[in-house]
Amino acid sequence: MSAQTGKSGLTSRPEWKALCQHFESIKNVQLRDAFAEDSDRASKFSVEAVDLFLDYSKNRINSETMPLLFDLAKSAKLKERTEAMFTGEKINTTENRAVLHTALRAPKDAVIEFEGQNVVPDVHEVLDKMTAFCERVISGEWTGYTGQPIRNVINIGIGGSDLGPVMAYEALKHYSNRDLTFRFVSNVDGTDFAEATIDLDPAETLVIVASKTFTTQETMTNAMSARKWLVDQLGAETAVAKHFVAVSTSAERVQEFGIDTENMFGFWDWVGGRYSMDAAIGLSTMLAIGPDRFRQMLDGFHAMDVHFRETPLEENLPVILAMLNIWYTNFFDAQTVAVLPYDQYLKRFPAYLQQLTMESNGKSVTLAGDSIDYETSPVFWGEPGTNGQHSFYQLIHQGTHLIPCDFIAFGRSLNPVGDHHDKLMANVFAQTEALAFGKTKEQVEAEGTSSELVPHRVFSGNRPSNTLYAEILTPRILGSLIALYEHSVFVQGVVYDIDSFDQWGVELGKVLAKKIVPELEASDSPDLKHDSSTNQLIQRYRKSQGR
Ligand code: F6P
């Protein structure tokens, strides 16, 4: 593949140039004035679908902006690329793979063909196998080696085999079976494993080893330690069969590890790791919330899939979110997007989105391998409100960076305590208002503020945000919300002409770490051939170990 600058052609397209021109006319327009001039602005820039209401009126756009952005999407052949994804074309070209996570939530009677075969029956076969297994564990029928029922579940996985499961467990905790304790071990740092197991009895613990490839260093190391922990305490190798199950695409490696493939839940090459929480990787989620609610979550995903595939761009939630990201990242030089869920249950949602967005679109060459002359994924980050307000919001309100924000809010709390929810919601609405409209010098002066303090107390405003609003957090809404971001990532990838479904950028570090492990562990002084800095650090570590 060649690597030449700017060959994607995106920035030389008339649609891009039209946006550049439009940007010049809008860059100084104040949201304050835009709202004052148009009393219908809020309803003009709001859309509702799949029980999600999106108010995107507090963005730096006018009636010309969105049509121009949609023209750009059309120029990238968004419709055709979307069909290619949904119909199983190998759009992940660098790995020669189809991208069919939408098949994971397709109804039983759907037909989705991959290489001439309908994959939907396979998907439902695994779902049924997961269901039967979860029912046995939940009912206490599945017992451990000593005959005790399962009370603890440890999911061992990393990246997409951890972030989705842990996020969904936290997000849907309200619906979870509180008789089961869930732990998630991902880091190769032994502390993660030690703390997760410190108070658990292996006799009543089920370990899910979740790994698409079943080769990932962190997961395999943790799985081996879990196995040792279990076998040491239960005193028999044969105990493994009653306490370990696997989720993977590789039956061979699962078997090699010593897990009976009867207790393996499979998925397929055409499911990317970061798109797999609704595949068997969601086994821990199903154990926590039960099979019926898991299927409600899948229905929510599917409803958003249908919305995305069938709705015109103007009303299409993922497309609107995606094009706004492109607008800020490439025209306003915004470097990041803050995702701010005003729901404690969504505390891991920003971390989940970090892999989804940045592992997907953190790329700098096109599908054809050419270097690009525009920005791709912004950095995604965030914390639940209101905690973030007392931490980093200062910078969002008064700092020098422009940080578009996605606020996520719910009409009703799952835990109605006193007037907490009114206060929580008052804070979301206040934040979006303060960011958009700020507080002028004149307003600050009129409050009698001493002149030297005035500049410190002025809020420039004009800081953009989206508000996503749903009635209440349910498994179905969570599914829709995740699919919304999945498709937004896809749309951005299409416009940027990049492969959103590979992750070559994680490989080099993995390879080097594999090489360094024996150098750290060698009893004789190894012949280190790294740079002087890396050599020095390795030697210092060896000294710490007395080697
Ligand atoms: O970090 C790279 C990556 O391949 C992710 O894409 C993936 O989610 C994670 O590692 C875990 O991979 P696996 O499920 O194969 O263990």
Coordinates of C-alpha atoms and ligand atoms in Angstrom, one line a residue:
M1 CA 0.0 0.0 0.0
S2 CA 1.3 3.4 -0.9
A3 CA 1.4 6.3 1.6
Q4 CA 1.0 9.6 -0.1
T5 CA -0.3 12.7 1.5
G6 CA -3.9 13.9 0.9
K7 CA -4.8 11.3 -1.7
S8 CA -8.2 10.5 -0.2
G9 CA -9.6 13.5 -2.0
L10 CA -11.9 14.4 0.9
T11 CA -10.6 17.9 1.3
S12 CA -10.6 18.6 -2.4
R13 CA -14.3 17.7 -2.8
P14 CA -16.7 20.5 -3.6
E15 CA -18.8 19.4 -0.5
W16 CA -15.8 19.9 1.8
K17 CA -14.9 23.2 0.2
A18 CA -18.5 24.4 0.6
L19 CA -18.2 23.6 4.3
C20 CA -14.9 25.5 4.5
Q21 CA -16.7 28.5 3.0
H22 CA -19.7 28.1 5.3
F23 CA -17.4 27.9 8.3
E24 CA -16.1 31.3 7.6
S25 CA -19.6 32.8 7.7
I26 CA -20.6 31.0 10.9
K27 CA -17.4 30.8 13.0
N28 CA -18.1 33.9 15.0
V29 CA -21.9 33.5 15.2
Q30 CA -23.0 33.4 18.9
L31 CA -25.5 30.8 20.1
R32 CA -26.9 33.6 22.2
D33 CA -27.9 35.5 19.0
A34 CA -28.9 32.4 17.1
F35 CA -31.5 31.5 19.8
A36 CA -32.6 35.1 20.1
E37 CA -33.3 35.4 16.4
D38 CA -35.2 32.1 16.0
S39 CA -37.8 31.1 18.6
D40 CA -38.2 27.7 16.9
R41 CA -34.5 26.9 17.0
A42 CA -34.9 24.1 19.7
S43 CA -37.5 22.2 17.8
K44 CA -35.8 22.7 14.4
F45 CA -32.7 21.1 15.7
S46 CA -34.3 18.2 17.7
V47 CA -35.1 14.7 16.6
E48 CA -36.6 11.7 18.3
A49 CA -36.3 8.1 17.4
V50 CA -36.2 4.7 19.1
D51 CA -37.2 6.4 22.4
L52 CA -34.2 8.7 22.3
F53 CA -34.7 12.4 22.0
L54 CA -31.7 14.4 20.7
D55 CA -31.6 18.2 21.2
Y56 CA -28.7 19.4 19.1
S57 CA -29.8 23.0 18.9
K58 CA -27.0 24.2 21.2
N59 CA -24.5 23.5 18.4
R60 CA -22.7 26.1 16.3
I61 CA -24.8 25.4 13.3
N62 CA -27.5 27.2 11.3
S63 CA -30.1 26.1 8.8
E64 CA -27.3 25.7 6.1
T65 CA -24.9 23.7 8.2
M66 CA -26.6 20.3 8.4
P67 CA -27.5 20.1 4.7
L68 CA -23.9 20.8 3.8
L69 CA -22.7 18.2 6.3
F70 CA -25.3 15.7 4.8
D71 CA -24.0 16.5 1.3
L72 CA -20.5 15.6 2.5
A73 CA -21.8 12.3 3.9
K74 CA -23.5 11.6 0.6
S75 CA -20.3 12.4 -1.3
A76 CA -18.7 9.6 0.7
K77 CA -21.4 7.2 -0.5
L78 CA -22.7 6.7 3.0
K79 CA -25.8 4.9 1.9
E80 CA -23.9 2.4 -0.3
R81 CA -21.3 1.8 2.5
T82 CA -24.0 1.3 5.0
E83 CA -25.7 -1.4 2.8
A84 CA -22.3 -3.0 2.3
M85 CA -21.9 -3.3 6.1
F86 CA -25.4 -4.6 6.7
T87 CA -25.1 -7.1 3.8
G88 CA -21.9 -8.7 4.9
E89 CA -19.4 -7.3 2.4
K90 CA -15.8 -7.5 3.6
I91 CA -15.6 -3.8 4.4
N92 CA -12.8 -4.4 7.0
T93 CA -10.4 -4.6 4.1
T94 CA -7.1 -4.7 6.0
E95 CA -8.2 -7.8 7.8
N96 CA -10.4 -9.1 4.9
R97 CA -13.4 -9.4 7.1
A98 CA -17.1 -8.6 7.1
V99 CA -18.5 -6.4 9.8
L100 CA -21.7 -7.9 10.8
H101 CA -22.3 -7.0 14.5
T102 CA -25.8 -5.9 13.4
A103 CA -26.6 -9.7 12.8
L104 CA -26.0 -10.3 16.5
R105 CA -29.3 -8.5 17.3
A106 CA -31.3 -9.5 14.2
P107 CA -34.7 -11.2 14.9
K108 CA -34.8 -14.9 14.5
D109 CA -36.6 -14.7 11.1
A110 CA -34.2 -12.3 9.5
V111 CA -31.9 -13.4 6.7
I112 CA -28.4 -12.0 6.7
E113 CA -26.1 -13.8 4.4
F114 CA -22.3 -14.1 4.7
E115 CA -20.5 -15.9 1.9
G116 CA -23.9 -17.4 0.8
Q117 CA -25.0 -18.6 4.2
N118 CA -27.6 -17.1 6.5
V119 CA -25.8 -16.3 9.8
V120 CA -28.9 -15.5 11.8
P121 CA -29.7 -19.2 12.8
D122 CA -26.1 -19.5 14.2
V123 CA -26.5 -16.3 16.2
H124 CA -29.7 -17.6 17.7
E125 CA -28.3 -21.0 18.4
V126 CA -25.6 -19.4 20.5
L127 CA -28.1 -17.2 22.2
D128 CA -30.2 -20.2 23.1
K129 CA -27.2 -22.0 24.4
M130 CA -26.3 -19.0 26.5
T131 CA -29.9 -18.9 27.8
A132 CA -29.9 -22.5 28.8
F133 CA -26.6 -22.1 30.6
C134 CA -27.6 -19.0 32.4
E135 CA -30.9 -20.5 33.5
R136 CA -29.0 -23.5 35.0
V137 CA -26.6 -21.2 36.9
I138 CA -29.3 -18.8 38.1
S139 CA -31.5 -21.6 39.3
G140 CA -28.7 -23.3 41.2
E141 CA -28.9 -26.4 39.0
W142 CA -25.3 -25.9 37.8
T143 CA -23.1 -26.6 40.7
G144 CA -19.4 -26.4 41.3
Y145 CA -17.0 -29.2 42.0
T146 CA -18.0 -29.6 45.6
G147 CA -21.7 -29.4 44.8
Q148 CA -22.2 -25.8 45.8
P149 CA -24.3 -23.5 43.6
I150 CA -22.5 -20.6 41.9
R151 CA -22.6 -17.3 43.8
N152 CA -19.7 -15.5 42.1
V153 CA -18.9 -14.8 38.5
I154 CA -15.5 -13.5 37.3
N155 CA -15.2 -12.3 33.8
I156 CA -11.6 -12.4 32.6
G157 CA -11.1 -10.4 29.4
I158 CA -9.6 -7.1 28.2
G159 CA -10.6 -4.4 25.7
G160 CA -13.8 -5.4 24.0
S161 CA -13.9 -8.6 26.0
D162 CA -14.1 -6.5 29.2
L163 CA -15.2 -2.9 28.6
G164 CA -18.6 -3.9 27.2
P165 CA -19.4 -6.5 29.9
V166 CA -18.3 -4.3 32.8
M167 CA -20.1 -1.2 31.3
A168 CA -23.3 -3.2 30.8
Y169 CA -23.1 -4.8 34.2
E170 CA -22.8 -1.4 35.9
A171 CA -25.4 0.2 33.6
L172 CA -28.0 -2.5 34.2
K173 CA -27.2 -3.2 37.8
H174 CA -30.7 -2.1 38.8
Y175 CA -32.0 -5.1 36.9
S176 CA -29.4 -7.6 38.1
N177 CA -29.6 -10.6 40.3
R178 CA -28.2 -9.5 43.6
D179 CA -27.6 -13.1 44.7
L180 CA -24.7 -13.2 42.3
T181 CA -21.5 -11.3 42.8
F182 CA -19.7 -10.1 39.6
R183 CA -16.1 -9.3 39.3
F184 CA -14.2 -8.2 36.1
V185 CA -10.5 -8.8 35.8
S186 CA -8.7 -7.3 32.8
N187 CA -5.3 -5.8 33.7
V188 CA -2.2 -8.0 33.7
D189 CA -1.3 -6.2 36.9
G190 CA -1.7 -9.0 39.5
T191 CA -3.4 -6.6 41.7
D192 CA -6.5 -6.7 39.5
F193 CA -6.7 -10.5 39.9
A194 CA -5.8 -10.5 43.6
E195 CA -8.3 -7.9 44.6
A196 CA -11.1 -9.5 42.5
T197 CA -10.6 -12.9 44.2
I198 CA -9.6 -11.9 47.7
D199 CA -12.9 -12.5 49.3
L200 CA -14.3 -15.2 47.0
D201 CA -14.6 -18.9 47.6
P202 CA -13.6 -20.8 44.5
A203 CA -16.0 -23.6 45.3
E204 CA -18.9 -21.2 44.4
T205 CA -17.1 -19.2 41.7
L206 CA -17.6 -19.4 37.9
V207 CA -14.8 -18.0 35.7
I208 CA -15.7 -16.8 32.2
V209 CA -12.6 -16.5 30.1
A210 CA -13.7 -14.1 27.4
S211 CA -11.3 -13.6 24.5
K212 CA -12.1 -13.5 20.8
T213 CA -8.6 -14.8 19.9
F214 CA -7.8 -16.7 23.1
T215 CA -4.2 -15.5 22.7
T216 CA -4.3 -12.1 24.5
Q217 CA -1.4 -11.9 26.9
E218 CA -3.4 -10.3 29.7
T219 CA -6.4 -12.6 29.5
M220 CA -4.4 -15.8 29.2
T221 CA -2.1 -14.8 32.2
N222 CA -5.2 -14.0 34.3
A223 CA -6.9 -17.2 33.2
M224 CA -3.9 -19.3 34.2
S225 CA -3.7 -17.6 37.6
A226 CA -7.5 -18.1 38.1
R227 CA -7.0 -21.8 37.2
K228 CA -4.2 -22.1 39.7
W229 CA -6.2 -20.3 42.4
L230 CA -9.1 -22.7 41.9
V231 CA -7.1 -25.9 41.5
D232 CA -4.9 -25.1 44.5
Q233 CA -7.9 -24.4 46.8
L234 CA -10.2 -27.2 45.5
G235 CA -7.3 -29.7 45.3
A236 CA -8.2 -31.2 41.9
E237 CA -7.5 -30.5 38.2
T238 CA -10.9 -31.9 37.4
A239 CA -12.6 -29.0 39.2
V240 CA -11.8 -26.8 36.2
A241 CA -14.6 -28.3 34.1
K242 CA -17.2 -27.2 36.6
H243 CA -15.9 -23.7 37.2
F244 CA -14.5 -22.5 33.8
V245 CA -16.4 -21.5 30.7
A246 CA -15.0 -19.8 27.6
V247 CA -16.2 -17.2 25.1
S248 CA -14.2 -17.2 22.0
T249 CA -14.0 -17.7 18.2
S250 CA -11.3 -20.4 18.6
A251 CA -12.5 -23.8 19.8
E252 CA -9.0 -25.2 19.3
R253 CA -7.3 -22.8 21.7
V254 CA -10.2 -23.1 24.2
Q255 CA -9.6 -26.9 24.2
E256 CA -5.9 -26.4 24.5
F257 CA -6.4 -24.4 27.6
G258 CA -8.4 -27.3 29.1
I259 CA -12.0 -26.0 28.8
D260 CA -14.5 -28.4 27.4
T261 CA -15.9 -26.9 24.2
E262 CA -19.3 -28.0 25.5
N263 CA -18.9 -25.1 27.8
M264 CA -17.7 -22.7 25.2
F265 CA -19.9 -20.0 23.7
G266 CA -18.8 -19.0 20.2
F267 CA -18.9 -16.0 17.9
W268 CA -17.4 -15.2 14.6
D269 CA -14.7 -13.5 12.7
W270 CA -17.1 -10.9 11.5
V271 CA -17.7 -9.5 15.0
G272 CA -15.0 -7.0 16.0
G273 CA -13.9 -7.2 19.6
R274 CA -15.2 -3.7 20.4
Y275 CA -18.5 -4.7 18.8
S276 CA -19.0 -7.9 20.7
M277 CA -20.8 -7.2 23.9
D278 CA -24.0 -8.3 22.3
A279 CA -22.4 -11.5 21.2
A280 CA -21.5 -14.3 23.6
I281 CA -19.0 -11.8 25.2
G282 CA -22.2 -10.6 26.9
L283 CA -22.5 -13.9 28.9
S284 CA -21.8 -12.1 32.2
T285 CA -24.4 -9.5 31.3
M286 CA -27.0 -12.3 30.6
L287 CA -26.1 -14.0 33.9
A288 CA -26.6 -10.7 35.7
I289 CA -29.8 -9.5 34.2
G290 CA -31.3 -12.8 32.9
P291 CA -31.9 -14.0 29.4
D292 CA -35.2 -12.0 28.9
R293 CA -33.7 -8.7 29.7
F294 CA -30.6 -9.5 27.6
R295 CA -32.9 -10.0 24.6
Q296 CA -34.6 -6.7 25.4
M297 CA -31.2 -5.1 25.2
L298 CA -30.6 -6.8 21.8
D299 CA -34.0 -5.4 20.7
G300 CA -32.9 -1.9 21.5
F301 CA -29.7 -2.4 19.5
H302 CA -31.8 -3.7 16.6
A303 CA -34.3 -0.9 16.7
M304 CA -31.4 1.6 16.3
D305 CA -29.9 -0.5 13.5
V306 CA -33.2 -0.3 11.6
H307 CA -33.5 3.5 12.3
F308 CA -29.9 4.0 11.1
R309 CA -30.4 1.9 7.9
E310 CA -33.7 3.3 6.9
T311 CA -34.1 6.9 8.0
P312 CA -33.2 9.8 5.8
L313 CA -30.0 11.6 6.9
E314 CA -31.9 14.6 8.1
E315 CA -33.7 12.6 10.8
N316 CA -31.0 10.0 11.4
L317 CA -29.6 10.1 14.9
P318 CA -26.2 8.4 14.3
V319 CA -25.6 10.5 11.2
I320 CA -26.4 13.8 13.0
L321 CA -24.1 12.9 15.9
A322 CA -21.3 11.8 13.5
M323 CA -21.5 14.8 11.2
L324 CA -21.4 17.2 14.2
N325 CA -18.2 15.4 15.4
I326 CA -16.7 15.9 11.9
W327 CA -17.8 19.6 12.0
Y328 CA -16.0 20.4 15.3
T329 CA -13.0 18.2 14.8
N330 CA -12.1 19.4 11.3
F331 CA -13.5 22.9 11.2
F332 CA -13.3 24.2 14.7
D333 CA -10.1 22.3 15.6
A334 CA -11.8 20.7 18.6
Q335 CA -9.5 17.9 19.8
T336 CA -11.9 16.1 22.1
V337 CA -15.5 15.2 22.9
A338 CA -16.7 14.9 26.4
V339 CA -19.4 12.3 27.1
L340 CA -21.3 13.3 30.3
P341 CA -23.9 10.8 31.4
Y342 CA -26.1 12.2 34.2
D343 CA -26.8 8.7 35.5
Q344 CA -24.6 7.0 38.0
Y345 CA -25.3 3.6 36.4
L346 CA -23.6 4.9 33.2
K347 CA -20.3 5.5 35.0
R348 CA -18.3 3.2 32.8
F349 CA -20.0 4.4 29.6
P350 CA -17.3 6.9 28.7
A351 CA -14.6 4.3 29.2
Y352 CA -16.5 1.9 26.9
L353 CA -16.9 4.6 24.3
Q354 CA -13.2 5.3 24.4
Q355 CA -12.4 1.9 22.8
L356 CA -15.4 2.0 20.5
T357 CA -14.5 5.4 19.1
M358 CA -10.7 5.7 19.3
E359 CA -9.7 2.1 18.5
S360 CA -12.1 2.4 15.5
N361 CA -11.3 5.8 14.1
G362 CA -7.8 6.5 15.5
K363 CA -6.3 6.1 12.1
S364 CA -4.2 8.3 9.8
V365 CA -4.2 6.4 6.4
T366 CA -7.2 5.9 4.1
L367 CA -8.5 2.5 3.1
A368 CA -6.2 2.7 0.1
G369 CA -3.2 3.3 2.5
D370 CA -2.7 7.0 1.6
S371 CA -1.9 9.5 4.3
I372 CA -4.6 11.9 5.1
D373 CA -4.8 15.7 5.4
Y374 CA -7.6 16.0 7.9
E375 CA -8.3 15.0 11.4
T376 CA -10.0 11.7 12.3
S377 CA -11.3 10.6 15.7
P378 CA -11.3 13.1 18.4
V379 CA -10.3 12.0 21.9
F380 CA -13.4 10.8 23.8
W381 CA -13.5 11.2 27.6
G382 CA -15.9 11.9 30.4
E383 CA -17.3 11.2 33.8
P384 CA -20.8 11.0 35.1
G385 CA -22.5 14.2 36.2
T386 CA -22.6 15.9 38.6
N387 CA -19.1 14.7 39.7
G388 CA -17.4 16.1 36.7
Q389 CA -18.8 19.5 37.4
H390 CA -16.6 19.8 40.5
S391 CA -13.6 18.6 38.6
F392 CA -12.9 19.4 34.9
Y393 CA -16.0 21.5 33.9
Q394 CA -14.0 24.6 34.8
L395 CA -11.9 24.0 31.6
I396 CA -15.0 23.3 29.5
H397 CA -16.6 26.6 30.6
Q398 CA -13.6 28.9 30.7
G399 CA -10.6 27.1 29.2
T400 CA -8.9 27.7 25.9
H401 CA -10.1 24.5 24.3
L402 CA -13.4 24.0 22.5
I403 CA -14.9 20.8 23.9
P404 CA -18.2 19.7 22.4
C405 CA -20.2 17.7 25.0
D406 CA -22.7 14.9 24.8
F407 CA -25.0 15.1 27.8
I408 CA -27.1 12.0 28.5
A409 CA -30.1 12.5 30.7
F410 CA -33.1 10.5 31.9
G411 CA -36.6 11.6 32.7
R412 CA -37.0 9.3 35.6
S413 CA -34.6 7.8 38.1
L414 CA -34.4 4.1 38.8
N415 CA -33.8 5.1 42.4
P416 CA -36.2 7.9 43.3
V417 CA -34.8 9.3 46.5
G418 CA -36.3 12.6 47.8
D419 CA -35.7 15.3 45.3
H420 CA -32.3 14.0 44.1
H421 CA -33.5 13.5 40.5
D422 CA -34.9 17.0 40.2
K423 CA -31.5 18.3 41.3
L424 CA -29.6 16.0 39.0
M425 CA -31.7 17.1 36.0
A426 CA -31.5 20.8 37.0
N427 CA -27.8 20.4 36.8
V428 CA -27.8 18.9 33.3
F429 CA -30.0 21.6 31.9
A430 CA -28.1 24.3 33.7
Q431 CA -24.8 23.1 32.3
T432 CA -26.0 23.1 28.7
E433 CA -27.5 26.5 29.2
A434 CA -24.3 27.9 30.8
L435 CA -22.1 26.5 28.1
A436 CA -24.2 27.9 25.3
F437 CA -25.1 31.3 26.6
G438 CA -22.3 32.0 29.2
K439 CA -22.4 35.3 31.0
T440 CA -21.4 38.6 29.4
K441 CA -19.2 41.3 30.8
E442 CA -22.2 43.5 31.1
Q443 CA -24.1 40.9 33.1
V444 CA -21.2 40.4 35.4
E445 CA -20.8 44.1 35.9
A446 CA -24.5 44.6 36.5
E447 CA -24.1 42.2 39.5
G448 CA -21.8 44.8 41.1
T449 CA -18.7 42.7 40.6
S450 CA -15.5 44.6 41.3
S451 CA -13.8 45.6 38.0
E452 CA -10.6 43.5 38.6
L453 CA -12.8 40.4 39.0
V454 CA -15.0 41.0 36.0
P455 CA -12.7 39.2 33.4
H456 CA -12.5 36.2 35.7
R457 CA -16.2 35.9 36.1
V458 CA -17.1 36.3 32.4
F459 CA -18.3 33.1 30.6
S460 CA -17.7 33.4 26.9
G461 CA -20.5 30.9 26.1
N462 CA -20.8 29.6 22.6
R463 CA -19.6 26.2 23.8
P464 CA -21.5 23.4 22.0
S465 CA -23.4 20.5 23.4
N466 CA -25.9 17.8 22.5
T467 CA -28.5 16.5 24.9
L468 CA -29.6 12.9 24.6
Y469 CA -32.7 12.3 26.6
A470 CA -34.6 9.1 27.3
E471 CA -37.4 8.4 29.7
I472 CA -35.7 5.8 31.9
L473 CA -32.6 3.6 31.7
T474 CA -33.7 0.2 30.6
P475 CA -31.9 -2.7 28.9
R476 CA -33.6 -1.7 25.6
I477 CA -32.5 1.9 25.9
L478 CA -29.0 0.9 26.7
G479 CA -28.9 -1.2 23.5
S480 CA -30.2 1.7 21.4
L481 CA -27.7 4.1 23.0
I482 CA -24.7 1.8 22.3
A483 CA -25.9 1.2 18.7
L484 CA -26.3 4.9 18.3
Y485 CA -22.6 5.5 19.0
E486 CA -21.5 2.4 17.0
H487 CA -23.2 3.8 13.9
S488 CA -21.9 7.3 14.6
V489 CA -18.4 5.8 14.6
F490 CA -19.2 4.0 11.4
V491 CA -20.4 7.2 9.6
Q492 CA -17.3 9.1 10.7
G493 CA -15.1 6.3 9.4
V494 CA -16.9 6.3 6.0
V495 CA -16.5 10.1 5.6
Y496 CA -12.9 9.8 6.6
D497 CA -12.4 6.9 4.2
I498 CA -10.6 4.8 6.9
D499 CA -10.9 1.2 8.1
S500 CA -12.9 1.6 11.4
F501 CA -12.7 -2.1 12.1
D502 CA -9.0 -2.9 12.3
Q503 CA -6.6 -2.0 15.2
W504 CA -3.0 -2.4 13.9
G505 CA -1.9 0.4 16.2
V506 CA -2.0 -1.9 19.2
E507 CA 0.3 -4.5 17.7
L508 CA 3.8 -3.0 18.0
G509 CA 3.6 -2.6 21.8
K510 CA 2.3 -6.2 22.2
V511 CA 5.2 -7.6 20.1
L512 CA 7.8 -5.6 22.0
A513 CA 6.4 -6.6 25.4
K514 CA 6.6 -10.2 24.4
K515 CA 10.3 -9.7 23.5
I516 CA 11.0 -7.9 26.8
V517 CA 9.4 -10.4 29.2
P518 CA 12.3 -12.9 28.8
E519 CA 14.8 -10.1 29.2
L520 CA 13.3 -9.2 32.5
E521 CA 13.1 -12.8 33.7
A522 CA 16.5 -14.1 32.5
S523 CA 18.8 -15.2 35.3
D524 CA 22.0 -14.3 33.3
S525 CA 22.5 -10.7 32.1
P526 CA 20.8 -10.6 28.7
D527 CA 22.3 -8.9 25.8
L528 CA 20.0 -5.9 25.5
K529 CA 19.7 -4.4 22.1
H530 CA 17.2 -1.6 22.7
D531 CA 17.9 2.1 22.8
S532 CA 19.8 3.4 25.8
S533 CA 16.6 4.5 27.6
T534 CA 14.8 1.2 27.3
N535 CA 18.0 -0.7 28.2
Q536 CA 18.4 1.5 31.3
L537 CA 14.8 0.9 32.4
I538 CA 15.1 -2.9 31.9
Q539 CA 18.3 -3.0 33.9
R540 CA 16.8 -0.9 36.7
Y541 CA 13.9 -3.3 36.9
R542 CA 16.2 -6.3 36.9
K543 CA 18.0 -4.8 39.9
S544 CA 14.7 -4.4 41.7
Q545 CA 14.2 -8.1 41.3
G546 CA 17.7 -8.9 42.5
R547 CA 18.7 -10.2 39.0
Ligands
F6P1 O1 -6.3 -4.2 22.1 C1 -6.5 -4.9 21.0 C2 -7.6 -5.9 21.0 O2 -7.4 -6.8 20.0 C3 -9.0 -5.3 21.1 O3 -9.4 -4.9 19.8 C4 -9.8 -6.4 21.7 O4 -11.0 -6.0 22.1 C5 -8.8 -6.8 22.8 O5 -7.5 -6.7 22.2 C6 -9.0 -8.2 23.4 O6 -8.9 -9.2 22.4 P1 -9.4 -10.7 22.6 O7 -10.9 -10.6 22.9 O8 -9.0 -11.4 21.4 O9 -8.7 -11.2 23.9

